[in-house]
Amino acid sequence: MRTPRDGVTASEDLRDKSLGLIPGASQTFSKAPRTFVQGVAPVFFQRGKGGRVWDLDGHEYIDYVLGLGSIILGYDDRDFEEAVCAQIRDGVNFGLPHPLEYEVAERLAAHIPCSEMV
């Protein structure tokens, strides 16, 4: 049976290195390793698919945090990825507005009854 400390050497090594360069080992406090149970919770995630994630040592977990709430579709959603890649090919972060900004604002205003502007 695997104990909490078994087989997480890559994660712990990177955590120790990160603590020397990044306060709390993370750019976002809410996902800093110290906010989770030390020695039991994973320290870094390497990849994700659907609602599952894998740490640096290859262990699989259910991601209950889901990207701090931003990952409502799960990871590796093909339709979403294709739409994002198509937009990236067209360009992002222009110096002037893109029509997509209006389209999103229009949809938000239609679905949020109290919104006057978005």
PDB file of C-alpha atoms in Angstrom:
ATOM      1  CA  MET A   1       0.000   0.000   0.000  1.00  0.00           C
ATOM      2  CA  ARG A   2       1.280   3.434  -0.942  1.00  0.00           C
ATOM      3  CA  THR A   3       1.839   5.794   1.963  1.00  0.00           C
ATOM      4  CA  PRO A   4       1.299   9.554   1.492  1.00  0.00           C
ATOM      5  CA  ARG A   5       5.060  10.148   1.119  1.00  0.00           C
ATOM      6  CA  ASP A   6       5.816   7.258  -1.259  1.00  0.00           C
ATOM      7  CA  GLY A   7       6.495   8.074  -4.880  1.00  0.00           C
ATOM      8  CA  VAL A   8       6.202  11.853  -4.830  1.00  0.00           C
ATOM      9  CA  THR A   9       9.864  12.742  -5.083  1.00  0.00           C
ATOM     10  CA  ALA A  10       9.626  14.748  -8.316  1.00  0.00           C
ATOM     11  CA  SER A  11       6.812  16.852  -6.853  1.00  0.00           C
ATOM     12  CA  GLU A  12       8.618  17.472  -3.568  1.00  0.00           C
ATOM     13  CA  ASP A  13      11.895  18.286  -5.321  1.00  0.00           C
ATOM     14  CA  LEU A  14      10.215  20.886  -7.537  1.00  0.00           C
ATOM     15  CA  ARG A  15       8.324  22.300  -4.545  1.00  0.00           C
ATOM     16  CA  ASP A  16      11.587  22.774  -2.649  1.00  0.00           C
ATOM     17  CA  LYS A  17      13.213  24.485  -5.650  1.00  0.00           C
ATOM     18  CA  SER A  18      10.143  26.651  -6.247  1.00  0.00           C
ATOM     19  CA  LEU A  19      10.098  27.891  -2.655  1.00  0.00           C
ATOM     20  CA  GLY A  20      13.494  29.490  -3.354  1.00  0.00           C
ATOM     21  CA  LEU A  21      12.144  31.478  -6.325  1.00  0.00           C
ATOM     22  CA  ILE A  22       8.389  31.898  -5.855  1.00  0.00           C
ATOM     23  CA  PRO A  23       6.761  32.939  -2.572  1.00  0.00           C
ATOM     24  CA  GLY A  24       4.682  29.985  -1.410  1.00  0.00           C
ATOM     25  CA  ALA A  25       5.834  28.017  -4.511  1.00  0.00           C
ATOM     26  CA  SER A  26       2.905  29.419  -6.532  1.00  0.00           C
ATOM     27  CA  GLN A  27       1.937  32.677  -8.243  1.00  0.00           C
ATOM     28  CA  THR A  28      -1.578  32.284  -6.810  1.00  0.00           C
ATOM     29  CA  PHE A  29      -1.934  31.941  -3.039  1.00  0.00           C
ATOM     30  CA  SER A  30      -5.062  29.785  -3.249  1.00  0.00           C
ATOM     31  CA  LYS A  31      -3.194  27.053  -5.118  1.00  0.00           C
ATOM     32  CA  ALA A  32      -0.005  27.211  -3.054  1.00  0.00           C
ATOM     33  CA  PRO A  33       0.972  23.776  -1.710  1.00  0.00           C
ATOM     34  CA  ARG A  34       0.698  24.984   1.905  1.00  0.00           C
ATOM     35  CA  THR A  35      -3.085  25.417   1.521  1.00  0.00           C
ATOM     36  CA  PHE A  36      -3.479  21.640   1.216  1.00  0.00           C
ATOM     37  CA  VAL A  37      -2.584  18.794   3.593  1.00  0.00           C
ATOM     38  CA  GLN A  38       1.196  18.510   3.487  1.00  0.00           C
ATOM     39  CA  GLY A  39       2.557  15.053   2.741  1.00  0.00           C
ATOM     40  CA  VAL A  40      -0.838  13.832   1.523  1.00  0.00           C
ATOM     41  CA  ALA A  41      -2.120  16.206  -1.180  1.00  0.00           C
ATOM     42  CA  PRO A  42      -0.252  16.465  -4.485  1.00  0.00           C
ATOM     43  CA  VAL A  43       2.065  19.444  -4.926  1.00  0.00           C
ATOM     44  CA  PHE A  44       2.075  20.046  -8.711  1.00  0.00           C
ATOM     45  CA  PHE A  45      -0.172  18.913 -11.542  1.00  0.00           C
ATOM     46  CA  GLN A  46       1.425  17.955 -14.855  1.00  0.00           C
ATOM     47  CA  ARG A  47      -1.657  17.421 -17.022  1.00  0.00           C
ATOM     48  CA  GLY A  48      -5.425  17.015 -16.960  1.00  0.00           C
ATOM     49  CA  LYS A  49      -8.225  15.348 -18.909  1.00  0.00           C
ATOM     50  CA  GLY A  50     -11.877  15.797 -18.058  1.00  0.00           C
ATOM     51  CA  GLY A  51     -12.117  16.105 -14.281  1.00  0.00           C
ATOM     52  CA  ARG A  52      -8.897  14.194 -13.621  1.00  0.00           C
ATOM     53  CA  VAL A  53      -5.346  15.433 -13.192  1.00  0.00           C
ATOM     54  CA  TRP A  54      -1.916  13.797 -12.890  1.00  0.00           C
ATOM     55  CA  ASP A  55       0.972  14.976 -10.736  1.00  0.00           C
ATOM     56  CA  LEU A  56       4.660  15.031 -11.672  1.00  0.00           C
ATOM     57  CA  ASP A  57       5.045  11.511 -10.328  1.00  0.00           C
ATOM     58  CA  GLY A  58       2.264  10.071 -12.511  1.00  0.00           C
ATOM     59  CA  HIS A  59      -0.412   9.695  -9.803  1.00  0.00           C
ATOM     60  CA  GLU A  60      -3.995  10.307 -10.926  1.00  0.00           C
ATOM     61  CA  TYR A  61      -6.470  12.418  -8.932  1.00  0.00           C
ATOM     62  CA  ILE A  62      -9.959  13.857  -9.274  1.00  0.00           C
ATOM     63  CA  ASP A  63      -9.521  17.641  -9.486  1.00  0.00           C
ATOM     64  CA  TYR A  64     -12.097  18.883  -7.002  1.00  0.00           C
ATOM     65  CA  VAL A  65     -10.654  22.406  -7.199  1.00  0.00           C
ATOM     66  CA  LEU A  66     -11.021  22.456 -11.021  1.00  0.00           C
ATOM     67  CA  GLY A  67      -8.544  25.177 -11.922  1.00  0.00           C
ATOM     68  CA  LEU A  68      -9.675  27.472  -9.100  1.00  0.00           C
ATOM     69  CA  GLY A  69     -13.202  27.355 -10.495  1.00  0.00           C
ATOM     70  CA  SER A  70     -12.382  28.336 -14.058  1.00  0.00           C
ATOM     71  CA  ILE A  71     -12.384  24.846 -15.555  1.00  0.00           C
ATOM     72  CA  ILE A  72     -16.110  24.138 -15.866  1.00  0.00           C
ATOM     73  CA  LEU A  73     -15.694  21.958 -18.972  1.00  0.00           C
ATOM     74  CA  GLY A  74     -12.904  19.853 -17.538  1.00  0.00           C
ATOM     75  CA  TYR A  75      -9.489  19.594 -19.135  1.00  0.00           C
ATOM     76  CA  ASP A  76      -8.700  18.605 -22.715  1.00  0.00           C
ATOM     77  CA  ASP A  77     -12.160  19.417 -24.139  1.00  0.00           C
ATOM     78  CA  ARG A  78     -11.646  19.054 -27.918  1.00  0.00           C
ATOM     79  CA  ASP A  79     -14.431  21.407 -29.084  1.00  0.00           C
ATOM     80  CA  PHE A  80     -13.251  24.148 -26.749  1.00  0.00           C
ATOM     81  CA  GLU A  81      -9.596  23.648 -27.725  1.00  0.00           C
ATOM     82  CA  GLU A  82     -10.423  23.849 -31.440  1.00  0.00           C
ATOM     83  CA  ALA A  83     -12.331  27.125 -30.938  1.00  0.00           C
ATOM     84  CA  VAL A  84      -9.488  28.610 -28.881  1.00  0.00           C
ATOM     85  CA  CYS A  85      -6.843  27.526 -31.396  1.00  0.00           C
ATOM     86  CA  ALA A  86      -8.855  29.008 -34.277  1.00  0.00           C
ATOM     87  CA  GLN A  87      -9.016  32.346 -32.444  1.00  0.00           C
ATOM     88  CA  ILE A  88      -5.313  32.223 -31.614  1.00  0.00           C
ATOM     89  CA  ARG A  89      -4.539  31.718 -35.310  1.00  0.00           C
ATOM     90  CA  ASP A  90      -6.664  34.800 -36.115  1.00  0.00           C
ATOM     91  CA  GLY A  91      -4.924  36.817 -33.415  1.00  0.00           C
ATOM     92  CA  VAL A  92      -5.466  37.826 -29.798  1.00  0.00           C
ATOM     93  CA  ASN A  93      -5.034  40.923 -27.660  1.00  0.00           C
ATOM     94  CA  PHE A  94      -5.372  43.421 -30.506  1.00  0.00           C
ATOM     95  CA  GLY A  95      -4.852  47.140 -29.942  1.00  0.00           C
ATOM     96  CA  LEU A  96      -8.509  47.674 -30.933  1.00  0.00           C
ATOM     97  CA  PRO A  97     -11.669  45.736 -30.011  1.00  0.00           C
ATOM     98  CA  HIS A  98     -12.520  42.483 -31.747  1.00  0.00           C
ATOM     99  CA  PRO A  99     -16.148  41.725 -32.740  1.00  0.00           C
ATOM    100  CA  LEU A 100     -16.060  38.809 -30.305  1.00  0.00           C
ATOM    101  CA  GLU A 101     -16.049  41.327 -27.425  1.00  0.00           C
ATOM    102  CA  TYR A 102     -19.452  42.607 -28.561  1.00  0.00           C
ATOM    103  CA  GLU A 103     -20.798  39.102 -29.126  1.00  0.00           C
ATOM    104  CA  VAL A 104     -19.826  38.015 -25.604  1.00  0.00           C
ATOM    105  CA  ALA A 105     -21.204  41.221 -24.047  1.00  0.00           C
ATOM    106  CA  GLU A 106     -24.490  40.742 -25.907  1.00  0.00           C
ATOM    107  CA  ARG A 107     -24.843  37.160 -24.646  1.00  0.00           C
ATOM    108  CA  LEU A 108     -23.961  38.124 -21.075  1.00  0.00           C
ATOM    109  CA  ALA A 109     -26.463  40.991 -21.067  1.00  0.00           C
ATOM    110  CA  ALA A 110     -29.154  38.653 -22.379  1.00  0.00           C
ATOM    111  CA  HIS A 111     -28.515  36.088 -19.633  1.00  0.00           C
ATOM    112  CA  ILE A 112     -27.888  38.386 -16.662  1.00  0.00           C
ATOM    113  CA  PRO A 113     -31.147  40.249 -16.007  1.00  0.00           C
ATOM    114  CA  CYS A 114     -29.629  42.958 -13.788  1.00  0.00           C
ATOM    115  CA  SER A 115     -26.785  43.843 -16.160  1.00  0.00           C
ATOM    116  CA  GLU A 116     -26.987  47.231 -17.830  1.00  0.00           C
ATOM    117  CA  MET A 117     -23.557  46.992 -19.387  1.00  0.00           C
ATOM    118  CA  VAL A 118     -20.883  44.338 -19.299  1.00  0.00           C
TER     119      VAL A 118
END
